CSV table of C-alpha atoms in Angstrom, one decimal:
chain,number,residue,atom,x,y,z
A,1,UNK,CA,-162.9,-81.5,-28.4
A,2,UNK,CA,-160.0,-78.9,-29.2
A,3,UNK,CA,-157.6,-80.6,-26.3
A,4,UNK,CA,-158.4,-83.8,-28.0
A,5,UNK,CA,-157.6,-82.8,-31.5
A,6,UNK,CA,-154.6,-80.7,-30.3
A,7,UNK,CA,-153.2,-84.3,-28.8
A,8,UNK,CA,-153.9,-85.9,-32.0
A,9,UNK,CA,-151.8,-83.3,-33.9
A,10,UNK,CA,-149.2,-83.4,-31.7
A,11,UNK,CA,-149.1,-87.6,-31.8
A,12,UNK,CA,-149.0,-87.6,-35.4
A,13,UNK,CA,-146.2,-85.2,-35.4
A,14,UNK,CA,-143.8,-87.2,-32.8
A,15,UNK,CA,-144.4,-90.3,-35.5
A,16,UNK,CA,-143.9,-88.5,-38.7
A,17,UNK,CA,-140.7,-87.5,-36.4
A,18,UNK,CA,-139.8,-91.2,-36.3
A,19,UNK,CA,-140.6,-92.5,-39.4
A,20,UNK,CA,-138.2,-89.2,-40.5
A,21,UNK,CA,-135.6,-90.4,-37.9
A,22,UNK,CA,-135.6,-94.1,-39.0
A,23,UNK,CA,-135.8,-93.3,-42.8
A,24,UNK,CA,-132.7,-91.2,-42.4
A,25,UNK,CA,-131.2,-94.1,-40.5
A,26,UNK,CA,-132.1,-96.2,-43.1
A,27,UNK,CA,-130.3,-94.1,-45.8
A,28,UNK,CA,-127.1,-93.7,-44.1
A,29,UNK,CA,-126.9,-97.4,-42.9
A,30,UNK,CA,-128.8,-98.7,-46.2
A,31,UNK,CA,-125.3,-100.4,-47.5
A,32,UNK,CA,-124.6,-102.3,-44.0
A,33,UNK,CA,-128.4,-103.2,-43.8
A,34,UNK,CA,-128.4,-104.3,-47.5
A,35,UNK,CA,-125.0,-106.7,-47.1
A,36,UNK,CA,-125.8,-107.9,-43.5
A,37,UNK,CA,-129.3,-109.3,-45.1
A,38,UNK,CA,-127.8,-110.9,-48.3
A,39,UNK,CA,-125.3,-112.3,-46.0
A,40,UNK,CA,-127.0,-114.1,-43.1
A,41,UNK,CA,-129.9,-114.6,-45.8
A,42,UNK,CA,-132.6,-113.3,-42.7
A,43,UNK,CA,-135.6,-112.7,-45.2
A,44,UNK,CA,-135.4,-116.2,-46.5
A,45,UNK,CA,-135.4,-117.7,-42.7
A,46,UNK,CA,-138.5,-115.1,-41.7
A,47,UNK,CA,-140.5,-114.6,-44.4
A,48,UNK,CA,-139.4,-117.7,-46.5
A,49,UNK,CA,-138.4,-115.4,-50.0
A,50,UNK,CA,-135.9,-112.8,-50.2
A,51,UNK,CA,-136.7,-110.0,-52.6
A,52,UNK,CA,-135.0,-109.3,-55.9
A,53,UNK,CA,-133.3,-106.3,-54.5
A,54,UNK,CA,-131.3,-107.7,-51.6
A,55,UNK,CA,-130.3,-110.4,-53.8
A,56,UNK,CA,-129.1,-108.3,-56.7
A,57,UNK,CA,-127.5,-106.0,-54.4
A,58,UNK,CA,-123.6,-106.0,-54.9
A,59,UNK,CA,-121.8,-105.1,-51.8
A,60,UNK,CA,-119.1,-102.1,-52.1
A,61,UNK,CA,-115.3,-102.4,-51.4
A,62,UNK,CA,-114.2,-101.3,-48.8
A,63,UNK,CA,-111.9,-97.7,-50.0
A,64,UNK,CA,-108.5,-98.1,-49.5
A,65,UNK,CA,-106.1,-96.7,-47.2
A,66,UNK,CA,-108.8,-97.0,-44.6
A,67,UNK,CA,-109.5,-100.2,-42.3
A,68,UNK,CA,-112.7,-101.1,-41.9
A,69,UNK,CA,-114.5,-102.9,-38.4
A,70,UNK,CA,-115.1,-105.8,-40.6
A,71,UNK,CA,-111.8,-107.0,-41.6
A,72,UNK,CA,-111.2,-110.5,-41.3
A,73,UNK,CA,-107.6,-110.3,-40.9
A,74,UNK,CA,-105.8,-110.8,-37.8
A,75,UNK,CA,-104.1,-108.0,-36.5
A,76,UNK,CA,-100.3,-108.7,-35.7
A,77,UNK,CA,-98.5,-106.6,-33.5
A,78,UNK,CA,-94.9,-107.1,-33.3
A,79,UNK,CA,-92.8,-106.8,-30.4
A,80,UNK,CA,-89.3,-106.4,-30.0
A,81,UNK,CA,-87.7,-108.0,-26.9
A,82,UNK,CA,-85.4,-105.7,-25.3
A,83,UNK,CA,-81.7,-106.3,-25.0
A,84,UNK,CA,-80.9,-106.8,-21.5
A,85,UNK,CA,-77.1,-105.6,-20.5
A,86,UNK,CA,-75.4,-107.9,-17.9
A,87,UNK,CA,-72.7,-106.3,-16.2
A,88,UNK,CA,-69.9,-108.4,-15.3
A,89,UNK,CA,-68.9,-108.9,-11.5
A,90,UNK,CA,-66.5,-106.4,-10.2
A,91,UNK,CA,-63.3,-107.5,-9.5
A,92,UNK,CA,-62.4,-107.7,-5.3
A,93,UNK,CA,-59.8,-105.2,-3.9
A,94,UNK,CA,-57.6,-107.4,-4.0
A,95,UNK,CA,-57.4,-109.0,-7.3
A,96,UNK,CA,-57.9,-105.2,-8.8
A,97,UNK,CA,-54.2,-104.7,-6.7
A,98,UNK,CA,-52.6,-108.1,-7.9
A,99,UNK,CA,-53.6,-106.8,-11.8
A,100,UNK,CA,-52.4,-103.6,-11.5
A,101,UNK,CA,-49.1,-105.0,-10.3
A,102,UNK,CA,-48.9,-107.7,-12.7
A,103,UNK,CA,-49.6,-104.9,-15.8
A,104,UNK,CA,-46.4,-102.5,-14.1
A,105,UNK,CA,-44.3,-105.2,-13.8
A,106,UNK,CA,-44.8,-105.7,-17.5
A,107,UNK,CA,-44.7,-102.3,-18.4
A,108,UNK,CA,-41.0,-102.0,-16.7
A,109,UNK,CA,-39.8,-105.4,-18.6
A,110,UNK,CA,-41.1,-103.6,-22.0
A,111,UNK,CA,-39.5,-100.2,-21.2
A,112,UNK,CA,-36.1,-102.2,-20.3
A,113,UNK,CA,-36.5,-104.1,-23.4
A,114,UNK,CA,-37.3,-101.9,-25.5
A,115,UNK,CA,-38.6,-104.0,-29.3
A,116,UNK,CA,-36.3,-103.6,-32.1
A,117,UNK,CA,-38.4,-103.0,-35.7
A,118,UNK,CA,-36.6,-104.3,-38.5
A,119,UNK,CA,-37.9,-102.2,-41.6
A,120,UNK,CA,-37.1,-103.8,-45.3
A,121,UNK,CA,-35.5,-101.7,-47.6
A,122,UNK,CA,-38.4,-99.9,-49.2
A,123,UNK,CA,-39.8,-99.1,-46.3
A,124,UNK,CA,-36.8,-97.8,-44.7
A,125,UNK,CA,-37.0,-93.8,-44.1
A,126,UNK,CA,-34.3,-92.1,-46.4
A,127,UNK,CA,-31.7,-90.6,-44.3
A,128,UNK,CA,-32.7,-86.6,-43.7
A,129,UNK,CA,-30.4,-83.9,-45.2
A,130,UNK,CA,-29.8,-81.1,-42.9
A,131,UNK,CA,-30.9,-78.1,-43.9
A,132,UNK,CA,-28.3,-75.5,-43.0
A,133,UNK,CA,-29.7,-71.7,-43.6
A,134,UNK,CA,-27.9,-69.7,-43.2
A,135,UNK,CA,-28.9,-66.8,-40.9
A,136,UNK,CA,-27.1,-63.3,-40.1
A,137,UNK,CA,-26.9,-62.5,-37.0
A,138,UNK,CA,-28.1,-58.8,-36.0
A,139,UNK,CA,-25.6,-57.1,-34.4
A,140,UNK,CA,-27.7,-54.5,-32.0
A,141,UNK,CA,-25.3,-51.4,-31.3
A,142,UNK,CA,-26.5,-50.3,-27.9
A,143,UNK,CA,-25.3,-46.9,-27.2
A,144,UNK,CA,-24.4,-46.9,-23.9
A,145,UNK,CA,-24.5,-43.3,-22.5
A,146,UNK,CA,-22.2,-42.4,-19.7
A,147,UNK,CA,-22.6,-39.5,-17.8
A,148,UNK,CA,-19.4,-37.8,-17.3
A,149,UNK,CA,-18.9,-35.4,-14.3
A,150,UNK,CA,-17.8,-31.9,-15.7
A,151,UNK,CA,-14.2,-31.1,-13.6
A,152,UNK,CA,-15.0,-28.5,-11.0
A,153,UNK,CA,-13.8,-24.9,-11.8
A,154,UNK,CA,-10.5,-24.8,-10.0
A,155,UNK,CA,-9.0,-21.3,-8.5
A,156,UNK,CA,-5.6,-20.3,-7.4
A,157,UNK,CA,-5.4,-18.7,-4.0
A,158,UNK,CA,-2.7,-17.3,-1.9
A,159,UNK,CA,-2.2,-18.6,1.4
A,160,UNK,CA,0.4,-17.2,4.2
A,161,UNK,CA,2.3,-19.7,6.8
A,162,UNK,CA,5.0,-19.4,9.2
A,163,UNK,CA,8.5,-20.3,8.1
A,164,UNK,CA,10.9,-20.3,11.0
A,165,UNK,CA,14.5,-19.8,10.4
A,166,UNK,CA,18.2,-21.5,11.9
A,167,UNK,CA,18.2,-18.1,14.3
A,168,UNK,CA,15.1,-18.9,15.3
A,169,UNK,CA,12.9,-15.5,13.4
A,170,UNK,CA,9.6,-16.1,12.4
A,171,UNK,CA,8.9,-15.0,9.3
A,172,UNK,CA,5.7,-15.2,6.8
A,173,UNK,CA,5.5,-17.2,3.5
A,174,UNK,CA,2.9,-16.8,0.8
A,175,UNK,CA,2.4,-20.0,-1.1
A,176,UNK,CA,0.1,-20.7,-4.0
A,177,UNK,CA,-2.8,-23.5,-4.0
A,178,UNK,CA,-5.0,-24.8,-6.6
A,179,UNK,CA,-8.7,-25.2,-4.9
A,180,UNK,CA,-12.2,-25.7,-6.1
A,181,UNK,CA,-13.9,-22.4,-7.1
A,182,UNK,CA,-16.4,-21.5,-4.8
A,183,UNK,CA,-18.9,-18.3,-4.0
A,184,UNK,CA,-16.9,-17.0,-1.2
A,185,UNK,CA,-12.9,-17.2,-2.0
A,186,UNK,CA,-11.9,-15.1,0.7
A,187,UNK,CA,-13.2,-17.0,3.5
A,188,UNK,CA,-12.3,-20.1,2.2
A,189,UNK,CA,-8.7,-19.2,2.1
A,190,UNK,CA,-9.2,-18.0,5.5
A,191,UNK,CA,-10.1,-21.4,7.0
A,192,UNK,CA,-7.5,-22.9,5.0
A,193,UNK,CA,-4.4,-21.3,6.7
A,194,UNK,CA,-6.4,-22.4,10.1
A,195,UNK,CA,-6.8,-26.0,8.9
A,196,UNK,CA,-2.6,-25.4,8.3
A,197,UNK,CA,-0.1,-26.3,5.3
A,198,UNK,CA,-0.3,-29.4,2.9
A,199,UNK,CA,2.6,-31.4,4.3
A,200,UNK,CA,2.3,-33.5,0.9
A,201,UNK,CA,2.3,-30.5,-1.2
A,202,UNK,CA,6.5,-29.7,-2.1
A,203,UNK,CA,5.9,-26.0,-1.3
A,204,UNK,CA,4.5,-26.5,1.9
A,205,UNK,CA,6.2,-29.0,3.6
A,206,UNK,CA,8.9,-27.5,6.1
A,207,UNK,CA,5.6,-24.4,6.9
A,208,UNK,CA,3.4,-24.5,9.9
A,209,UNK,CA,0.5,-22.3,11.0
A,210,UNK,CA,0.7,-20.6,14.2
A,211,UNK,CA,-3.7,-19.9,14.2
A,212,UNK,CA,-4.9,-21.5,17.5
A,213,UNK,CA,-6.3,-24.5,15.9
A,214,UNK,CA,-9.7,-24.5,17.5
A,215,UNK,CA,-10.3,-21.1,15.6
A,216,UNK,CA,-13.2,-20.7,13.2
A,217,UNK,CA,-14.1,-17.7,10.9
A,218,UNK,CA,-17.7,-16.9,12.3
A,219,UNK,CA,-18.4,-13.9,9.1
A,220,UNK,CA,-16.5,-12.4,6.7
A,221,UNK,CA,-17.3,-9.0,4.2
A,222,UNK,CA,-15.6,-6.9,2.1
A,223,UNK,CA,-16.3,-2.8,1.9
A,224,UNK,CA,-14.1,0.2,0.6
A,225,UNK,CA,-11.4,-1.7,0.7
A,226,UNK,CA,-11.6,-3.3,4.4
A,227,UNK,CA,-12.3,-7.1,5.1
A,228,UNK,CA,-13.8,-7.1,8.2
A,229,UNK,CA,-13.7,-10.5,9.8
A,230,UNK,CA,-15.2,-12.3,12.9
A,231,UNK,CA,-13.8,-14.8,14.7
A,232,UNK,CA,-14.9,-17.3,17.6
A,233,UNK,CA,-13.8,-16.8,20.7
A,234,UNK,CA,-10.7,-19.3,20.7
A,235,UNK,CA,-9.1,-17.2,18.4
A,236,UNK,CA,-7.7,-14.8,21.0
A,237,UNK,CA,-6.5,-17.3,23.3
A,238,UNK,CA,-2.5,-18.6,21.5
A,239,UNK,CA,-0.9,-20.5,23.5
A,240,UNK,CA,2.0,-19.8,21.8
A,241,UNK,CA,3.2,-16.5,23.6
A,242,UNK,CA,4.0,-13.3,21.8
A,243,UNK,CA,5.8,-14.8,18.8
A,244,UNK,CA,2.2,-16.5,18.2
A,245,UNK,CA,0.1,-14.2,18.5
A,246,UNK,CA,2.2,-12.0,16.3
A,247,UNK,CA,2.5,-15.0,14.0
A,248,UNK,CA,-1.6,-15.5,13.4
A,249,UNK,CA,-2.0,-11.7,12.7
A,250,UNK,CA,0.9,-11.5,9.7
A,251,UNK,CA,-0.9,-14.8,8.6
A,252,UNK,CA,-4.7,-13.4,8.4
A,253,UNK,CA,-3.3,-9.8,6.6
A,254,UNK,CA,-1.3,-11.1,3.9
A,255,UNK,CA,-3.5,-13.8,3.1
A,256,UNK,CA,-6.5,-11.4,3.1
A,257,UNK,CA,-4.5,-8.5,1.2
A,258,UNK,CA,-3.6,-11.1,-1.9
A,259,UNK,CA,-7.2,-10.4,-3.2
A,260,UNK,CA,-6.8,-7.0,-5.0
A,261,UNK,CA,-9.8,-6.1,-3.5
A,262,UNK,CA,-8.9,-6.0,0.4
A,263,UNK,CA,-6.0,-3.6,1.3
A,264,UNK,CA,-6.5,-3.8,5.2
A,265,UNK,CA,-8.1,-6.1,7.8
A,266,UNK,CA,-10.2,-5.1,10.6
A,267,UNK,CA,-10.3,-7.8,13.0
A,268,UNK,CA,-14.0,-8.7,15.4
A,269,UNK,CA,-14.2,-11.6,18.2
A,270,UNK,CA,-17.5,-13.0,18.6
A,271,UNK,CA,-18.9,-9.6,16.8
A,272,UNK,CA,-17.1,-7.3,18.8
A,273,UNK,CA,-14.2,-4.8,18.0
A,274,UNK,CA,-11.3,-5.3,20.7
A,275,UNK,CA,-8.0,-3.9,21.1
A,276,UNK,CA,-5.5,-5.8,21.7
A,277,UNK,CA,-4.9,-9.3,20.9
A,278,UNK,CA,-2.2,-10.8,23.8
A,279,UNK,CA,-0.3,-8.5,25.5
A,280,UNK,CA,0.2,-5.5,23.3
A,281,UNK,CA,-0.6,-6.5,19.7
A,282,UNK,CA,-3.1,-4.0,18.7
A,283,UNK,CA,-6.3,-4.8,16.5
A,284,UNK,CA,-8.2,-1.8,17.3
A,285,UNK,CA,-8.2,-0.7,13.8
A,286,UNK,CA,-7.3,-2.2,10.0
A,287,UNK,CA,-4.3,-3.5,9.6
A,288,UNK,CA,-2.1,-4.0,6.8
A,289,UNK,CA,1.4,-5.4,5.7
A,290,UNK,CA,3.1,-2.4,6.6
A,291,UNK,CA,1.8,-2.3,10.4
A,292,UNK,CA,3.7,-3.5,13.1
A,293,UNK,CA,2.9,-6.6,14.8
């Protein structure tokens, strides 16, 4: 008995379910059920009578802005046909070479005839005045510096050579030169009476040096008085006899004895203290002016 009443509840509850179902159905859908009746006039076909309140039932409108299922009117779409673009035929290669001749040919005929265009009066250009300014020109001094050598120092030394006379005597002459300065004036002087005179010089044209001329001046120094001075080997060989050797000796002393600091001259060959010089000229010790040659 308690299964059979338990089914019976639960059977009445599944159609009070429905009945809820369809009554809710019924409420939403009341306006469509209400306007599909009064429409097609279904009560009057089934049950011969169609109550009051279908008939008196006035159908809503429809709210606008929104379309409804039931419209009536057609819907139009529109379409738009699509322009198609035909391209022309291209041109062969040949009639693309015959127009572009053709066009030059023109071109040339228009650049050698060149159109004339005749303007009326008003719309002639008024003949341009030419504005002249008038501009200074900038004269840029450019100082141009040029370096200008300062003269050398010059120095005036005395310098013996041989002067030979019409009997034939030998006999020493002191001329003056003007030479750059230098560090050492008593050696230069030295190699200038072996280099020999200035035949351009007035003073020293009709002199001669009697110095073998492959002699050089190896040292020279200056102490107490004495110029000791070394020369090269050559210097003891004159080929010029006695008179020559004599000659070279007178021209070494008096030109070393100009300088106020030298009053003799001790002669040295290749460093070493000799003699004679020749055959009997002796060099063993200083000489000066006053010895004998």
């Amino acid at each position: 008995m308690a299964d059979k009443k338990k089914k019976t509840g639960f059977a009445l509850a599944f159609w009070l379910l429905v009945a809820l179902v369809l009554l809710i159905i019924f409420l939403v859908k009341k306006d469509d059920i209400f306007s599909n009746l009064k429409r097609t006039g279904f009560m009057d076909k089934v049950f011969g009578k169609t109550p009051e309140l279908i008939q008196n039932y006035q159908e809503k409108e429809p709210k606008k802005g929104k379309e409804t299922e039931s419209s009536d009117e057609p819907l139009v779409i529109e379409i738009t046909p699509k322009t198609v673009k035909t391209e022309a035929p291209k041109p062969s290669l040949a009639e693309t070479k015959k127009t572009e001749a053709v066009t030059k040919t023109e071109e040339k005929k228009e650049e050698a005839k060149p159109a004339k265009v005749v303007l009326p009066d008003e719309e002639k250009p008024a003949t341009a005045k030419p504005i002249i300014e008038d501009k200074k020109e900038e004269v840029k001094t450019v100082k141009t510096e040029t370096k200008t050598e300062k003269p050398k120092a010059k120095t005036n030394l005395s310098l013996c050579f041989i002067s030979i006379d019409p009997h034939g005597s030998i006999n020493p002459k002191v001329v003056t030169r003007s030479v750059n300065k230098t560090d050492s004036p008593l050696a230069e002087a030295i190699r200038l009476i072996i280099a020999g005179p200035d035949t351009m010089a007035p003073t020293e044209k009709d002199l001669m040096s009697l110095i073998p001329p492959n002699s050089k001046l190896i040292g020279a120094s200056v102490k107490d008085g004495v110029a000791t001075l070394n020369f090269n080997e050559d210097f003891s060989i004159n080929t010029n006899g006695e008179e020559g050797f004599k000659a070279q000796l007178m021209q070494v002393v008096y030109t070393a004895t100009s300088f106020s600091t030298v009053k003799s001259v001790q002669f040295l060959i290749e460093g070493e203290k000799v003699d004679f010089l020749g055959q009997g000229h002796w060099v063993g010790a200083p000489l000066t002016r006053n010895s004998s040659f």
